[in-house]
Each structure stands twice: as C-alpha cells, then as structure tokens.
Amino acid sequence: MAKKAIPRFLIPALGALALTAAYLVHSNRNGGSFLTSPNAKGEAETAEAPLPPVVEPTGPPPRPDAELLKKWAGTSVPEILTALRQDPPDAYPPPPPPLTFPKIEGIDPYLPRFEANSSGDSSTLPAFDDAVMLDGSLILSTDGAPLIDSAITGIGGRRLLPADFDHDGDTDLFIGRGKELPSSLLRRGKDGGFEDVTTAAGLLEFLDLIDAAWVDFDRDGRLDLFTVSHAPKAGDPSVLQLFHNLDNNRFEEISGELALTVDGPVGDFLWHDVDDDAYPDLFLSLAGDPGTLRLLASVPAQNATRWSFTDATATYGLVDAIGGGPLAIGDFNQDGQDDLVTTANGKLTLLARTPADSGFAPFADVTEALELGGVPLPGDLLFEDFDGDGFLDLALIGGTNEAPASRAWWNVGGLRFREIPGAAGLATSSPLQRLIRLDSDGDGIAEILTAAGSGFHGQLLTATTETIADNARLVLTLNGDEASNRNGFGAVATVVVRDENWTLSTIERQVNEVSEVIGLGAAKQIQSIKITWPDLTKTTTELGEFPINQQLEIGPDPENAKATPLATPEISTGTASPETGS
C-alpha cells in the first residue's frame, strides 16, 4: 500500500517543531535554558530554575551534656566527683548565725506551733539543701559538698531520695546534684554499706538537676526515676527525663519515646493517680507571667517505650489555674477526693474536688471561701497534718532576703481553716527555702526541718507539747517484695478509728515516704487498716482491730505484720512556752 503524502500546509509547522526540538537538546547539553529574555544590551539572558527546598535533618536536639557523657563514658561517679571537685572534701565555711524566731504574746497554746528544739545540738544545723532520715540517722545534704552524716561518706546534692529501688528489702539512696555534677545511685549491700552503681545502672547524667522523684509509672512493681533539669539556656523549657527500671539493676531513659516535654520552665511537679485507673499522672507547675498548670494523664501501653501522656488540663477544670510555684495534693476535708494546692507569686489556691452523681469530679477553686492567702515568691509548701488531729494543715514560705514571708493555716476540720499567728513558728527574720517534715527520733511525732537561704543555718523545729499531747498516731512502713511484684510508693492507707464516744471516722493517706507518720486525732482504737497497693489490680491488705500509737510494718502477707509501741507523748501543760512563743 502506498504511503499517504503529507499535506503541504503542515510542512512549515513540522519544520518549526523539528528546529525547536533540536534547540532544546542542544541547550540541555550545554547547560542552557529555553526560557530567555533580552538584557539591556539586547542579548539573551538565561533564567535559573528554582532550587528544591533544603530539608533540615529531623530528630531530637543534641544533649547539652553530650560532650561530658563522651568524656566520662564508663567512669564511676566517685571517680568523676574526685576529678571535678575543687574544694578539699572537708572544707566548710565558718558557721553563720542561727535563725531567730519572733515572740508572739497571748496566743492559744493549743494552736499547732513549732519551736526550736532545745535539746542537744540538733536545734541549729549547718546550711543544707535537703535532709532525710535513714536507719535512724539524719543525713544533711548540700549540693557539691560532703554529706553530713556518720554512716555515709560522699558528696551531697540538691535532693536525697531514699527507696528500695532493687527490691531486696533494704533502703537505697539517690543523690540528685546540680551544677553539672553527676547524680549518684547508692545501692545498699548485705553488709549495710553503700556502693555507687550510677554508671552501671545507666543513670550517668551531667544536667543541672532541679528535682527528682521515685515513681512506678507503669505499675510493674519496680520503681522508676523521674528527673527535671534546667535547660541550657535560661527561660527555655525544662528537661524532663523518665528512667524506666528494667530489672531492678538497669535503667533506660524513655522520655523521647514518650514525647514527655513541656513548653516552659518547671517550678514544681508531683505524680498522682488523678483518674483512679491505677496509673500515676503528672502535674506540672510552669513558671511564667502568669504561671500555668499542666496535667498530663498517663495513657498505658503494653510496652513502656510506647507509653504516652495526654494533656488533661481542660478535662479537670485546670485551664485557668495559676501555677509556677510549689504544688501539693491531699484530701483536706476527708470526703474521699484528693484536693490540689497550687502557688504563684503572692497567691495560694486550693482546688477541691466534690463528688458528683456522674462519678467524675473536676477541680474547683475554693480559696476565697476558706479565706486563704499567699506570700510573695513562694519557695515551699507543706500540706501536712501538723498537730496529728487527722486533718491536713497548710504552711507556705517565701519572700526575699530583705522581706522573708511565712504563713500557716490550721485545718479545723471539714471546710474550715484558721490562720495561725506567727505562721506556727515558721515566721523568721531570715529567708527559708525548704520545709522538710520528718520523724527524727522515731517517736511518731513529726518535726519540721527548715532549710534556710545561703549563709544561714537550718533548724529542727518540734511541735509544742500542747499541740501533740492528746493526739494518737501511727507510723506506717510498707514493705513490698519482688515475688508480689509491688512496692509501697503510691499505696493508699485507709485507717478507720473510734474515739472515746465510740464514733467511727476514716483517715486516708497516700504513702510516698519510707515511713509515713499519720495523725489519728482523738482516736482511742484503730478499728481497721486497709492498704491499697499501687499495682494494676489494686491488691488490698487488711488488718482488724489495732491499738493506737504504734510503729506498724506491713508487707504483702498481713500475717507477717509487725507492730512496735511508740513512745508515750509528754503530758500537756496547757501553757505556751514563755521563751519562744510561736
């Protein structure tokens, strides 16, 4: 078949197309462009094609202590501290003058009050950042200075956290340091001595620690470690780290997988199971103008590294809550719902939860109704039972070096607070930085340690005899074990007591200390004790009738509960101390 001839009118168009194609091939081979425009001289000017966008590498920013970690990899913390220390181990500044307490005349001698302990040398203590009781010994710690204790030698830090992290039945110790000094994990051995296992446990860090806490976030029976550190640049968000306890020996940092971050500097934090699902949630007090509050609710997963936290601030009515300062939580009116205390500059807020028909109770501000106030620049907050009457009292310290400030309120019961003149003995002529409640002599009567500002001694304050003489008490120690896959941190103790009129009342406390001091008020007998352990099934241990004023050790098996009578409290005189006042 003969080919069809190309129509004559198409020949010029096909020729133009051929020339164009040839030019494009030539231009491409010689780096040119078909798109041209004349310049000022009438010459063709090539327009450059747009470059693709630059793709920045993704992933977490480099650690601020990356170089130090590389330098000291595999080195034990004692060796690192020895190399980094500049002062001799026993160098202390000359002792500064002790704190002085103002005298207030004519106050009710039965109001909760604390006075400087006049017995022995423990009333005036060296300057310290933190303190803890361990095996009947008071350990004082100052960041970067030697620990003050007869049993443990080593360098102190900003935080001392005792706990049985390895589940072998004795108490170990975490020492959290700042100033780019590594923290220490001290394991107790069978001989009673301590071994530094920080590096081997995977906890070697050189961040500037703010605070830390033990928490079993996944309820696997092993205590995990949570830390908050300063950002490398002032004003940037704090660094949150969660170290998962793998096998009671090693820890793995999993904050990156959990996306556990904040958008500002952290002023304080606390872990608490707010939604009653057995898993602890995280409250964060964020500094700012004004400061804010965040509630990160735990979202469990099969694998700890797939765990997550969701912002539940709005769900619990906390969007407008002002934070930035210390936090505390507890049931102030014994209605079975825990209440939250937040602080900001010059302001204290008490947020209560009232049980609803639906079963869900958000937080509501009841500060104004309770006539509570605040102090400038709050530094620390105590939401504890000062006088052992079974109700949680409040104390707040703050202010500046030139104008220190302290206030305290007595929880009369229910929805009534009464401000205590002289801040229950905490009003001072010098600034205070921390208040630490502990039982230094093991008699079941809690004292308060005041940690003062730089250049001032701390002091041990004891409750006046009028305050504690007629109140019963219980010291509770919870012992978990590896076989039962549980520990005592975060357990809830429900104590039902009877008074002299045989009236029943219930006192509920969350146990977050090695030994928890619980005031029983006018109780004459303990009717029952129930421990709700912090495991996934909320296992309970229950005991029947029990005498008051006991040191009680409870493990998973109630048959092995051990009780030891506490010392009999001193008889009330009914008069205030003439020397100190409040």
mmCIF file with all atom_site columns, N, CA, C and O in Angstrom, residues 368-413:
data_model
loop_
_atom_site.group_PDB
_atom_site.id
_atom_site.type_symbol
_atom_site.label_atom_id
_atom_site.label_alt_id
_atom_site.label_comp_id
_atom_site.label_asym_id
_atom_site.label_entity_id
_atom_site.label_seq_id
_atom_site.pdbx_PDB_ins_code
_atom_site.Cartn_x
_atom_site.Cartn_y
_atom_site.Cartn_z
_atom_site.occupancy
_atom_site.B_iso_or_equiv
_atom_site.pdbx_formal_charge
_atom_site.auth_seq_id
_atom_site.auth_comp_id
_atom_site.auth_asym_id
_atom_site.auth_atom_id
_atom_site.pdbx_PDB_model_num
ATOM 1   N N  . GLU A 1 368 ? -11.214 31.410 98.170  1.00 0.00 ? 368 GLU A N  1
ATOM 2   C CA . GLU A 1 368 ? -11.860 32.580 98.760  1.00 0.00 ? 368 GLU A CA 1
ATOM 3   C C  . GLU A 1 368 ? -12.781 32.178 99.904  1.00 0.00 ? 368 GLU A C  1
ATOM 4   O O  . GLU A 1 368 ? -12.799 32.824 100.957 1.00 0.00 ? 368 GLU A O  1
ATOM 5   N N  . ALA A 1 369 ? -13.515 31.102 99.723  1.00 0.00 ? 369 ALA A N  1
ATOM 6   C CA . ALA A 1 369 ? -14.437 30.659 100.774 1.00 0.00 ? 369 ALA A CA 1
ATOM 7   C C  . ALA A 1 369 ? -13.687 30.231 102.031 1.00 0.00 ? 369 ALA A C  1
ATOM 8   O O  . ALA A 1 369 ? -14.196 30.382 103.151 1.00 0.00 ? 369 ALA A O  1
ATOM 9   N N  . LEU A 1 370 ? -12.486 29.715 101.880 1.00 0.00 ? 370 LEU A N  1
ATOM 10  C CA . LEU A 1 370 ? -11.705 29.256 103.029 1.00 0.00 ? 370 LEU A CA 1
ATOM 11  C C  . LEU A 1 370 ? -10.811 30.354 103.599 1.00 0.00 ? 370 LEU A C  1
ATOM 12  O O  . LEU A 1 370 ? -10.106 30.138 104.583 1.00 0.00 ? 370 LEU A O  1
ATOM 13  N N  . GLU A 1 371 ? -10.815 31.539 102.967 1.00 0.00 ? 371 GLU A N  1
ATOM 14  C CA . GLU A 1 371 ? -10.049 32.708 103.419 1.00 0.00 ? 371 GLU A CA 1
ATOM 15  C C  . GLU A 1 371 ? -8.551  32.383 103.520 1.00 0.00 ? 371 GLU A C  1
ATOM 16  O O  . GLU A 1 371 ? -7.906  32.601 104.539 1.00 0.00 ? 371 GLU A O  1
ATOM 17  N N  . LEU A 1 372 ? -8.028  31.846 102.424 1.00 0.00 ? 372 LEU A N  1
ATOM 18  C CA . LEU A 1 372 ? -6.604  31.547 102.345 1.00 0.00 ? 372 LEU A CA 1
ATOM 19  C C  . LEU A 1 372 ? -5.913  32.619 101.509 1.00 0.00 ? 372 LEU A C  1
ATOM 20  O O  . LEU A 1 372 ? -6.477  33.148 100.556 1.00 0.00 ? 372 LEU A O  1
ATOM 21  N N  . GLY A 1 373 ? -4.668  32.922 101.866 1.00 0.00 ? 373 GLY A N  1
ATOM 22  C CA . GLY A 1 373 ? -3.899  33.931 101.145 1.00 0.00 ? 373 GLY A CA 1
ATOM 23  C C  . GLY A 1 373 ? -2.624  33.353 100.593 1.00 0.00 ? 373 GLY A C  1
ATOM 24  O O  . GLY A 1 373 ? -2.514  32.169 100.317 1.00 0.00 ? 373 GLY A O  1
ATOM 25  N N  . GLY A 1 374 ? -1.603  34.178 100.450 1.00 0.00 ? 374 GLY A N  1
ATOM 26  C CA . GLY A 1 374 ? -0.336  33.723 99.896  1.00 0.00 ? 374 GLY A CA 1
ATOM 27  C C  . GLY A 1 374 ? 0.813   34.567 100.405 1.00 0.00 ? 374 GLY A C  1
ATOM 28  O O  . GLY A 1 374 ? 0.652   35.383 101.307 1.00 0.00 ? 374 GLY A O  1
ATOM 29  N N  . VAL A 1 375 ? 1.983   34.340 99.821  1.00 0.00 ? 375 VAL A N  1
ATOM 30  C CA . VAL A 1 375 ? 3.172   35.131 100.140 1.00 0.00 ? 375 VAL A CA 1
ATOM 31  C C  . VAL A 1 375 ? 3.897   35.432 98.843  1.00 0.00 ? 375 VAL A C  1
ATOM 32  O O  . VAL A 1 375 ? 3.784   34.690 97.864  1.00 0.00 ? 375 VAL A O  1
ATOM 33  N N  . PRO A 1 376 ? 4.675   36.520 98.791  1.00 0.00 ? 376 PRO A N  1
ATOM 34  C CA . PRO A 1 376 ? 5.461   36.805 97.584  1.00 0.00 ? 376 PRO A CA 1
ATOM 35  C C  . PRO A 1 376 ? 6.505   35.719 97.350  1.00 0.00 ? 376 PRO A C  1
ATOM 36  O O  . PRO A 1 376 ? 7.097   35.180 98.283  1.00 0.00 ? 376 PRO A O  1
ATOM 37  N N  . LEU A 1 377 ? 6.722   35.387 96.102  1.00 0.00 ? 377 LEU A N  1
ATOM 38  C CA . LEU A 1 377 ? 7.757   34.441 95.694  1.00 0.00 ? 377 LEU A CA 1
ATOM 39  C C  . LEU A 1 377 ? 7.747   33.177 96.557  1.00 0.00 ? 377 LEU A C  1
ATOM 40  O O  . LEU A 1 377 ? 8.708   32.876 97.260  1.00 0.00 ? 377 LEU A O  1
ATOM 41  N N  . PRO A 1 378 ? 6.674   32.407 96.529  1.00 0.00 ? 378 PRO A N  1
ATOM 42  C CA . PRO A 1 378 ? 6.615   31.204 97.375  1.00 0.00 ? 378 PRO A CA 1
ATOM 43  C C  . PRO A 1 378 ? 7.750   30.242 97.040  1.00 0.00 ? 378 PRO A C  1
ATOM 44  O O  . PRO A 1 378 ? 7.998   29.935 95.872  1.00 0.00 ? 378 PRO A O  1
ATOM 45  N N  . GLY A 1 379 ? 8.414   29.765 98.089  1.00 0.00 ? 379 GLY A N  1
ATOM 46  C CA . GLY A 1 379 ? 9.544   28.872 97.890  1.00 0.00 ? 379 GLY A CA 1
ATOM 47  C C  . GLY A 1 379 ? 9.230   27.432 98.208  1.00 0.00 ? 379 GLY A C  1
ATOM 48  O O  . GLY A 1 379 ? 9.771   26.517 97.592  1.00 0.00 ? 379 GLY A O  1
ATOM 49  N N  . ASP A 1 380 ? 8.333   27.191 99.183  1.00 0.00 ? 380 ASP A N  1
ATOM 50  C CA . ASP A 1 380 ? 7.976   25.821 99.529  1.00 0.00 ? 380 ASP A CA 1
ATOM 51  C C  . ASP A 1 380 ? 6.618   25.812 100.203 1.00 0.00 ? 380 ASP A C  1
ATOM 52  O O  . ASP A 1 380 ? 6.162   26.822 100.755 1.00 0.00 ? 380 ASP A O  1
ATOM 53  N N  . LEU A 1 381 ? 5.986   24.641 100.141 1.00 0.00 ? 381 LEU A N  1
ATOM 54  C CA . LEU A 1 381 ? 4.629   24.471 100.627 1.00 0.00 ? 381 LEU A CA 1
ATOM 55  C C  . LEU A 1 381 ? 4.545   23.145 101.368 1.00 0.00 ? 381 LEU A C  1
ATOM 56  O O  . LEU A 1 381 ? 5.089   22.138 100.927 1.00 0.00 ? 381 LEU A O  1
ATOM 57  N N  . LEU A 1 382 ? 3.900   23.152 102.530 1.00 0.00 ? 382 LEU A N  1
ATOM 58  C CA . LEU A 1 382 ? 3.614   21.917 103.250 1.00 0.00 ? 382 LEU A CA 1
ATOM 59  C C  . LEU A 1 382 ? 2.107   21.762 103.376 1.00 0.00 ? 382 LEU A C  1
ATOM 60  O O  . LEU A 1 382 ? 1.416   22.668 103.842 1.00 0.00 ? 382 LEU A O  1
ATOM 61  N N  . PHE A 1 383 ? 1.595   20.624 102.926 1.00 0.00 ? 383 PHE A N  1
ATOM 62  C CA . PHE A 1 383 ? 0.184   20.275 103.080 1.00 0.00 ? 383 PHE A CA 1
ATOM 63  C C  . PHE A 1 383 ? 0.181   19.006 103.913 1.00 0.00 ? 383 PHE A C  1
ATOM 64  O O  . PHE A 1 383 ? 0.064   17.891 103.408 1.00 0.00 ? 383 PHE A O  1
ATOM 65  N N  . GLU A 1 384 ? 0.386   19.164 105.221 1.00 0.00 ? 384 GLU A N  1
ATOM 66  C CA . GLU A 1 384 ? 0.603   18.050 106.142 1.00 0.00 ? 384 GLU A CA 1
ATOM 67  C C  . GLU A 1 384 ? -0.214  18.265 107.415 1.00 0.00 ? 384 GLU A C  1
ATOM 68  O O  . GLU A 1 384 ? -0.647  19.377 107.707 1.00 0.00 ? 384 GLU A O  1
ATOM 69  N N  . ASP A 1 385 ? -0.364  17.206 108.161 1.00 0.00 ? 385 ASP A N  1
ATOM 70  C CA . ASP A 1 385 ? -1.079  17.260 109.444 1.00 0.00 ? 385 ASP A CA 1
ATOM 71  C C  . ASP A 1 385 ? -0.088  17.649 110.537 1.00 0.00 ? 385 ASP A C  1
ATOM 72  O O  . ASP A 1 385 ? 0.616   16.809 111.080 1.00 0.00 ? 385 ASP A O  1
ATOM 73  N N  . PHE A 1 386 ? -0.014  18.949 110.866 1.00 0.00 ? 386 PHE A N  1
ATOM 74  C CA . PHE A 1 386 ? 0.977   19.428 111.832 1.00 0.00 ? 386 PHE A CA 1
ATOM 75  C C  . PHE A 1 386 ? 0.731   18.905 113.245 1.00 0.00 ? 386 PHE A C  1
ATOM 76  O O  . PHE A 1 386 ? 1.665   18.584 113.976 1.00 0.00 ? 386 PHE A O  1
ATOM 77  N N  . ASP A 1 387 ? -0.532  18.861 113.653 1.00 0.00 ? 387 ASP A N  1
ATOM 78  C CA . ASP A 1 387 ? -0.844  18.585 115.053 1.00 0.00 ? 387 ASP A CA 1
ATOM 79  C C  . ASP A 1 387 ? -1.387  17.180 115.281 1.00 0.00 ? 387 ASP A C  1
ATOM 80  O O  . ASP A 1 387 ? -1.785  16.850 116.410 1.00 0.00 ? 387 ASP A O  1
ATOM 81  N N  . GLY A 1 388 ? -1.399  16.341 114.256 1.00 0.00 ? 388 GLY A N  1
ATOM 82  C CA . GLY A 1 388 ? -1.821  14.960 114.437 1.00 0.00 ? 388 GLY A CA 1
ATOM 83  C C  . GLY A 1 388 ? -3.291  14.775 114.696 1.00 0.00 ? 388 GLY A C  1
ATOM 84  O O  . GLY A 1 388 ? -3.691  13.761 115.275 1.00 0.00 ? 388 GLY A O  1
ATOM 85  N N  . ASP A 1 389 ? -4.151  15.729 114.286 1.00 0.00 ? 389 ASP A N  1
ATOM 86  C CA . ASP A 1 389 ? -5.586  15.597 114.539 1.00 0.00 ? 389 ASP A CA 1
ATOM 87  C C  . ASP A 1 389 ? -6.309  14.888 113.401 1.00 0.00 ? 389 ASP A C  1
ATOM 88  O O  . ASP A 1 389 ? -7.533  14.736 113.430 1.00 0.00 ? 389 ASP A O  1
ATOM 89  N N  . GLY A 1 390 ? -5.573  14.454 112.384 1.00 0.00 ? 390 GLY A N  1
ATOM 90  C CA . GLY A 1 390 ? -6.168  13.728 111.273 1.00 0.00 ? 390 GLY A CA 1
ATOM 91  C C  . GLY A 1 390 ? -6.545  14.586 110.091 1.00 0.00 ? 390 GLY A C  1
ATOM 92  O O  . GLY A 1 390 ? -6.968  14.056 109.060 1.00 0.00 ? 390 GLY A O  1
ATOM 93  N N  . PHE A 1 391 ? -6.408  15.923 110.189 1.00 0.00 ? 391 PHE A N  1
ATOM 94  C CA . PHE A 1 391 ? -6.729  16.823 109.085 1.00 0.00 ? 391 PHE A CA 1
ATOM 95  C C  . PHE A 1 391 ? -5.454  17.520 108.592 1.00 0.00 ? 391 PHE A C  1
ATOM 96  O O  . PHE A 1 391 ? -4.595  17.897 109.388 1.00 0.00 ? 391 PHE A O  1
ATOM 97  N N  . LEU A 1 392 ? -5.369  17.723 107.269 1.00 0.00 ? 392 LEU A N  1
ATOM 98  C CA . LEU A 1 392 ? -4.179  18.313 106.667 1.00 0.00 ? 392 LEU A CA 1
ATOM 99  C C  . LEU A 1 392 ? -4.158  19.821 106.861 1.00 0.00 ? 392 LEU A C  1
ATOM 100 O O  . LEU A 1 392 ? -5.112  20.524 106.519 1.00 0.00 ? 392 LEU A O  1
ATOM 101 N N  . ASP A 1 393 ? -3.062  20.329 107.421 1.00 0.00 ? 393 ASP A N  1
ATOM 102 C CA . ASP A 1 393 ? -2.862  21.759 107.616 1.00 0.00 ? 393 ASP A CA 1
ATOM 103 C C  . ASP A 1 393 ? -1.983  22.301 106.490 1.00 0.00 ? 393 ASP A C  1
ATOM 104 O O  . ASP A 1 393 ? -1.438  21.552 105.676 1.00 0.00 ? 393 ASP A O  1
ATOM 105 N N  . LEU A 1 394 ? -1.812  23.637 106.471 1.00 0.00 ? 394 LEU A N  1
ATOM 106 C CA . LEU A 1 394 ? -1.076  24.290 105.391 1.00 0.00 ? 394 LEU A CA 1
ATOM 107 C C  . LEU A 1 394 ? -0.016  25.224 105.941 1.00 0.00 ? 394 LEU A C  1
ATOM 108 O O  . LEU A 1 394 ? -0.260  25.935 106.921 1.00 0.00 ? 394 LEU A O  1
ATOM 109 N N  . ALA A 1 395 ? 1.148   25.244 105.301 1.00 0.00 ? 395 ALA A N  1
ATOM 110 C CA . ALA A 1 395 ? 2.171   26.242 105.597 1.00 0.00 ? 395 ALA A CA 1
ATOM 111 C C  . ALA A 1 395 ? 2.836   26.635 104.290 1.00 0.00 ? 395 ALA A C  1
ATOM 112 O O  . ALA A 1 395 ? 3.062   25.797 103.413 1.00 0.00 ? 395 ALA A O  1
ATOM 113 N N  . LEU A 1 396 ? 3.144   27.925 104.150 1.00 0.00 ? 396 LEU A N  1
ATOM 114 C CA . LEU A 1 396 ? 3.731   28.456 102.926 1.00 0.00 ? 396 LEU A CA 1
ATOM 115 C C  . LEU A 1 396 ? 4.836   29.431 103.301 1.00 0.00 ? 396 LEU A C  1
ATOM 116 O O  . LEU A 1 396 ? 4.642   30.298 104.154 1.00 0.00 ? 396 LEU A O  1
ATOM 117 N N  . ILE A 1 397 ? 6.017   29.274 102.689 1.00 0.00 ? 397 ILE A N  1
ATOM 118 C CA . ILE A 1 397 ? 7.131   30.183 102.946 1.00 0.00 ? 397 ILE A CA 1
ATOM 119 C C  . ILE A 1 397 ? 7.574   30.831 101.640 1.00 0.00 ? 397 ILE A C  1
ATOM 120 O O  . ILE A 1 397 ? 7.342   30.292 100.555 1.00 0.00 ? 397 ILE A O  1
ATOM 121 N N  . GLY A 1 398 ? 8.185   31.988 101.735 1.00 0.00 ? 398 GLY A N  1
ATOM 122 C CA . GLY A 1 398 ? 8.654   32.679 100.538 1.00 0.00 ? 398 GLY A CA 1
ATOM 123 C C  . GLY A 1 398 ? 9.250   34.020 100.890 1.00 0.00 ? 398 GLY A C  1
ATOM 124 O O  . GLY A 1 398 ? 9.864   34.189 101.940 1.00 0.00 ? 398 GLY A O  1
ATOM 125 N N  . GLY A 1 399 ? 9.023   35.004 100.006 1.00 0.00 ? 399 GLY A N  1
ATOM 126 C CA . GLY A 1 399 ? 9.581   36.323 100.225 1.00 0.00 ? 399 GLY A CA 1
ATOM 127 C C  . GLY A 1 399 ? 11.000  36.463 99.693  1.00 0.00 ? 399 GLY A C  1
ATOM 128 O O  . GLY A 1 399 ? 11.489  35.628 98.929  1.00 0.00 ? 399 GLY A O  1
ATOM 129 N N  . THR A 1 400 ? 11.676  37.511 100.131 1.00 0.00 ? 400 THR A N  1
ATOM 130 C CA . THR A 1 400 ? 13.036  37.811 99.698  1.00 0.00 ? 400 THR A CA 1
ATOM 131 C C  . THR A 1 400 ? 13.961  37.865 100.902 1.00 0.00 ? 400 THR A C  1
ATOM 132 O O  . THR A 1 400 ? 13.522  37.790 102.051 1.00 0.00 ? 400 THR A O  1
ATOM 133 N N  . ASN A 1 401 ? 15.264  38.048 100.656 1.00 0.00 ? 401 ASN A N  1
ATOM 134 C CA . ASN A 1 401 ? 16.218  38.177 101.751 1.00 0.00 ? 401 ASN A CA 1
ATOM 135 C C  . ASN A 1 401 ? 15.865  39.372 102.631 1.00 0.00 ? 401 ASN A C  1
ATOM 136 O O  . ASN A 1 401 ? 16.025  39.338 103.853 1.00 0.00 ? 401 ASN A O  1
ATOM 137 N N  . GLU A 1 402 ? 15.394  40.445 102.007 1.00 0.00 ? 402 GLU A N  1
ATOM 138 C CA . GLU A 1 402 ? 15.078  41.661 102.761 1.00 0.00 ? 402 GLU A CA 1
ATOM 139 C C  . GLU A 1 402 ? 13.714  41.549 103.449 1.00 0.00 ? 402 GLU A C  1
ATOM 140 O O  . GLU A 1 402 ? 13.491  42.167 104.499 1.00 0.00 ? 402 GLU A O  1
ATOM 141 N N  . ALA A 1 403 ? 12.809  40.759 102.872 1.00 0.00 ? 403 ALA A N  1
ATOM 142 C CA . ALA A 1 403 ? 11.460  40.653 103.439 1.00 0.00 ? 403 ALA A CA 1
ATOM 143 C C  . ALA A 1 403 ? 10.973  39.215 103.370 1.00 0.00 ? 403 ALA A C  1
ATOM 144 O O  . ALA A 1 403 ? 10.142  38.862 102.525 1.00 0.00 ? 403 ALA A O  1
ATOM 145 N N  . PRO A 1 404 ? 11.492  38.322 104.245 1.00 0.00 ? 404 PRO A N  1
ATOM 146 C CA . PRO A 1 404 ? 11.018  36.932 104.256 1.00 0.00 ? 404 PRO A CA 1
ATOM 147 C C  . PRO A 1 404 ? 9.558   36.872 104.675 1.00 0.00 ? 404 PRO A C  1
ATOM 148 O O  . PRO A 1 404 ? 9.075   37.726 105.418 1.00 0.00 ? 404 PRO A O  1
ATOM 149 N N  . ALA A 1 405 ? 8.853   35.865 104.176 1.00 0.00 ? 405 ALA A N  1
ATOM 150 C CA . ALA A 1 405 ? 7.423   35.760 104.450 1.00 0.00 ? 405 ALA A CA 1
ATOM 151 C C  . ALA A 1 405 ? 7.052   34.314 104.740 1.00 0.00 ? 405 ALA A C  1
ATOM 152 O O  . ALA A 1 405 ? 7.545   33.401 104.087 1.00 0.00 ? 405 ALA A O  1
ATOM 153 N N  . SER A 1 406 ? 6.181   34.096 105.736 1.00 0.00 ? 406 SER A N  1
ATOM 154 C CA . SER A 1 406 ? 5.695   32.761 106.080 1.00 0.00 ? 406 SER A CA 1
ATOM 155 C C  . SER A 1 406 ? 4.271   32.881 106.598 1.00 0.00 ? 406 SER A C  1
ATOM 156 O O  . SER A 1 406 ? 3.952   33.809 107.356 1.00 0.00 ? 406 SER A O  1
ATOM 157 N N  . ARG A 1 407 ? 3.420   31.942 106.192 1.00 0.00 ? 407 ARG A N  1
ATOM 158 C CA . ARG A 1 407 ? 2.054   31.895 106.702 1.00 0.00 ? 407 ARG A CA 1
ATOM 159 C C  . ARG A 1 407 ? 1.665   30.435 106.923 1.00 0.00 ? 407 ARG A C  1
ATOM 160 O O  . ARG A 1 407 ? 2.194   29.532 106.268 1.00 0.00 ? 407 ARG A O  1
ATOM 161 N N  . ALA A 1 408 ? 0.750   30.199 107.857 1.00 0.00 ? 408 ALA A N  1
ATOM 162 C CA . ALA A 1 408 ? 0.291   28.844 108.128 1.00 0.00 ? 408 ALA A CA 1
ATOM 163 C C  . ALA A 1 408 ? -1.180  28.884 108.521 1.00 0.00 ? 408 ALA A C  1
ATOM 164 O O  . ALA A 1 408 ? -1.657  29.871 109.112 1.00 0.00 ? 408 ALA A O  1
ATOM 165 N N  . TRP A 1 409 ? -1.898  27.810 108.175 1.00 0.00 ? 409 TRP A N  1
ATOM 166 C CA . TRP A 1 409 ? -3.325  27.706 108.473 1.00 0.00 ? 409 TRP A CA 1
ATOM 167 C C  . TRP A 1 409 ? -3.603  26.358 109.120 1.00 0.00 ? 409 TRP A C  1
ATOM 168 O O  . TRP A 1 409 ? -3.103  25.315 108.673 1.00 0.00 ? 409 TRP A O  1
ATOM 169 N N  . TRP A 1 410 ? -4.412  26.380 110.145 1.00 0.00 ? 410 TRP A N  1
ATOM 170 C CA . TRP A 1 410 ? -4.828  25.175 110.850 1.00 0.00 ? 410 TRP A CA 1
ATOM 171 C C  . TRP A 1 410 ? -6.141  24.698 110.257 1.00 0.00 ? 410 TRP A C  1
ATOM 172 O O  . TRP A 1 410 ? -7.110  25.458 110.159 1.00 0.00 ? 410 TRP A O  1
ATOM 173 N N  . ASN A 1 411 ? -6.183  23.435 109.850 1.00 0.00 ? 411 ASN A N  1
ATOM 174 C CA . ASN A 1 411 ? -7.409  22.830 109.334 1.00 0.00 ? 411 ASN A CA 1
ATOM 175 C C  . ASN A 1 411 ? -8.247  22.376 110.526 1.00 0.00 ? 411 ASN A C  1
ATOM 176 O O  . ASN A 1 411 ? -7.967  21.369 111.157 1.00 0.00 ? 411 ASN A O  1
ATOM 177 N N  . VAL A 1 412 ? -9.274  23.157 110.828 1.00 0.00 ? 412 VAL A N  1
ATOM 178 C CA . VAL A 1 412 ? -10.125 22.867 111.975 1.00 0.00 ? 412 VAL A CA 1
ATOM 179 C C  . VAL A 1 412 ? -10.983 21.641 111.701 1.00 0.00 ? 412 VAL A C  1
ATOM 180 O O  . VAL A 1 412 ? -11.438 20.966 112.622 1.00 0.00 ? 412 VAL A O  1
ATOM 181 N N  . GLY A 1 413 ? -11.180 21.316 110.439 1.00 0.00 ? 413 GLY A N  1
ATOM 182 C CA . GLY A 1 413 ? -11.988 20.158 110.059 1.00 0.00 ? 413 GLY A CA 1
ATOM 183 C C  . GLY A 1 413 ? -13.026 20.550 109.045 1.00 0.00 ? 413 GLY A C  1
ATOM 184 O O  . GLY A 1 413 ? -13.618 21.637 109.112 1.00 0.00 ? 413 GLY A O  1
#
